[in-house]
Amino acid sequence: MRSKANGYVFALLAIVIFSIQDGISKHLGANYPPVFVAMIRYWAFAAFAAALAARAPGGLGATVVTKRPLLQLLRGVLLPAQIVAVITSFTIVGLAHSQAILAATPLFVALLSMPLLGERVGWRRWSAITVGLVGVLLILKPEQGSFDLDFLLPLGAASMFAIYIITTRLASREDPAMTSFFYTGVVGAAAISLVGPFFWATLSAPDWGWMLLLCITGTSSHYFLIRAYDMLDAAAVQPLTYLQLVFASIMGVTIFGETLSANMIIGSALVVAAGIFTVWREHVVARRKAGLPPR
């Protein structure tokens, strides 16, 4: 029980820090190229991943051994590209609106798991996916009679993250979690460093402080999330991650002057409810396949 309680504490800490990280990313992304912001953040993340790998059983030598090198390279390139898209979306679309659309990621994962993982999706999850997609359409509903192309940014980011999750699941069939985490940080840092220097910008003194805080939040949030997953099932952690949408909405309205429409609020509620059910149902099906009772 104490371990579970600690797991929830770690999960909540991760979510709060992720939300702070999003606010800082929006601030910096509005003043500097998102590729540059993501590159500096990724350098800190890569150092953190390498440090964790060095402390893992077998050390760095054992961690770098992978049976799926091409898949790990793909994962490593996908995530920094997705982060750049997210930071750009925070700046152009807004923090609250972007997070509302990103909340649909579990639905996209469920859809992609059929062709890419060969998983079967039953009528219950199909129903949840349908409800969630209706919620996404409500969030995207144009107010001026025409679709805003800017919404393609968070939609693309959600799709990229869903593919990243799918490739992570594929890699986990043969590689340990620490190997995947290492390649996420190191390959991602190398990939974004190929283009990031072309967008180099001079930070003001206060923004160096914000950048340092972004690096600290970026590493500490992942650390707390790892600890949470060590103590809790994914089905227990995932519903809590939707609190990030609540925090993003609060920050968007109070700090960045964003507005929340009725369509967005209703659509977000549908997306969150559908996402929670989808993740819970995946958990039940996985336990059934393993011969364990549902809980």
CSV table of C-alpha atoms in Angstrom, one decimal, residues 29-129:
chain,number,residue,atom,x,y,z
A,29,GLY,CA,8.7,29.1,-28.2
A,30,ALA,CA,7.0,32.4,-28.6
A,31,ASN,CA,10.4,34.2,-28.5
A,32,TYR,CA,12.9,31.7,-30.0
A,33,PRO,CA,12.8,29.0,-32.7
A,34,PRO,CA,11.1,25.9,-31.3
A,35,VAL,CA,13.8,23.7,-32.8
A,36,PHE,CA,16.4,25.6,-30.8
A,37,VAL,CA,14.4,25.4,-27.6
A,38,ALA,CA,13.9,21.6,-28.1
A,39,MET,CA,17.6,21.0,-28.9
A,40,ILE,CA,18.8,22.6,-25.6
A,41,ARG,CA,16.2,20.7,-23.7
A,42,TYR,CA,17.2,17.5,-25.4
A,43,TRP,CA,20.8,17.9,-24.6
A,44,ALA,CA,19.9,17.8,-20.9
A,45,PHE,CA,17.6,14.9,-21.5
A,46,ALA,CA,20.3,12.9,-23.3
A,47,ALA,CA,22.8,13.5,-20.4
A,48,PHE,CA,20.1,12.3,-18.0
A,49,ALA,CA,19.4,9.2,-20.0
A,50,ALA,CA,23.1,8.4,-20.3
A,51,ALA,CA,23.6,8.8,-16.5
A,52,LEU,CA,20.7,6.5,-15.8
A,53,ALA,CA,22.0,3.9,-18.3
A,54,ALA,CA,25.4,4.0,-16.6
A,55,ARG,CA,23.9,3.1,-13.3
A,56,ALA,CA,21.7,0.3,-14.7
A,57,PRO,CA,22.7,-3.3,-14.2
A,58,GLY,CA,25.6,-4.1,-16.6
A,59,GLY,CA,26.3,-0.4,-17.1
A,60,LEU,CA,26.4,1.6,-20.3
A,61,GLY,CA,27.9,-1.4,-22.2
A,62,ALA,CA,24.9,-3.6,-21.6
A,63,THR,CA,22.3,-0.8,-22.1
A,64,VAL,CA,23.4,0.1,-25.6
A,65,VAL,CA,22.9,-3.5,-26.9
A,66,THR,CA,19.7,-3.6,-28.9
A,67,LYS,CA,18.0,-6.3,-31.0
A,68,ARG,CA,16.0,-3.6,-32.9
A,69,PRO,CA,18.5,-0.9,-33.9
A,70,LEU,CA,16.4,0.5,-36.8
A,71,LEU,CA,13.3,0.7,-34.6
A,72,GLN,CA,15.3,2.4,-31.8
A,73,LEU,CA,16.7,4.9,-34.3
A,74,LEU,CA,13.1,5.6,-35.6
A,75,ARG,CA,11.9,6.2,-32.0
A,76,GLY,CA,14.9,8.5,-31.3
A,77,VAL,CA,14.1,10.7,-34.4
A,78,LEU,CA,10.3,10.7,-33.8
A,79,LEU,CA,10.2,12.1,-30.3
A,80,PRO,CA,12.3,15.3,-30.9
A,81,ALA,CA,10.3,16.0,-34.1
A,82,GLN,CA,7.1,15.6,-32.0
A,83,ILE,CA,8.4,17.9,-29.3
A,84,VAL,CA,9.2,20.6,-31.9
A,85,ALA,CA,5.6,20.3,-33.2
A,86,VAL,CA,4.2,20.5,-29.7
A,87,ILE,CA,6.2,23.7,-28.8
A,88,THR,CA,5.2,25.3,-32.1
A,89,SER,CA,1.5,24.3,-31.4
A,90,PHE,CA,1.6,25.8,-27.9
A,91,THR,CA,2.8,29.1,-29.5
A,92,ILE,CA,0.4,29.2,-32.5
A,93,VAL,CA,-2.7,27.3,-31.4
A,94,GLY,CA,-2.5,27.9,-27.6
A,95,LEU,CA,-1.7,25.8,-24.6
A,96,ALA,CA,-5.2,24.7,-23.6
A,97,HIS,CA,-6.3,23.9,-27.2
A,98,SER,CA,-3.2,22.0,-28.0
A,99,GLN,CA,-3.4,19.8,-24.8
A,100,ALA,CA,-7.1,19.1,-25.5
A,101,ILE,CA,-6.1,17.6,-28.9
A,102,LEU,CA,-3.0,15.9,-27.6
A,103,ALA,CA,-5.3,14.2,-25.0
A,104,ALA,CA,-6.6,12.1,-27.9
A,105,THR,CA,-3.3,10.3,-28.3
A,106,PRO,CA,-4.5,7.0,-26.5
A,107,LEU,CA,-7.3,6.9,-29.1
A,108,PHE,CA,-4.8,7.2,-32.0
A,109,VAL,CA,-2.7,4.5,-30.3
A,110,ALA,CA,-5.7,2.1,-30.2
A,111,LEU,CA,-6.4,2.8,-33.9
A,112,LEU,CA,-2.8,2.2,-34.9
A,113,SER,CA,-2.4,-0.9,-32.8
A,114,MET,CA,-4.5,-2.8,-35.2
A,115,PRO,CA,-2.5,-2.5,-38.4
A,116,LEU,CA,0.9,-2.0,-36.7
A,117,LEU,CA,0.7,-4.4,-33.7
A,118,GLY,CA,-1.9,-6.8,-35.0
A,119,GLU,CA,-4.1,-6.3,-32.0
A,120,ARG,CA,-7.8,-6.9,-32.0
A,121,VAL,CA,-10.0,-4.0,-30.9
A,122,GLY,CA,-13.4,-5.1,-29.6
A,123,TRP,CA,-16.7,-3.2,-29.8
A,124,ARG,CA,-16.2,-1.6,-26.4
A,125,ARG,CA,-13.0,0.1,-27.4
A,126,TRP,CA,-14.4,0.9,-30.9
A,127,SER,CA,-17.3,2.7,-29.1
A,128,ALA,CA,-14.9,4.7,-26.9
A,129,ILE,CA,-12.7,5.6,-29.9
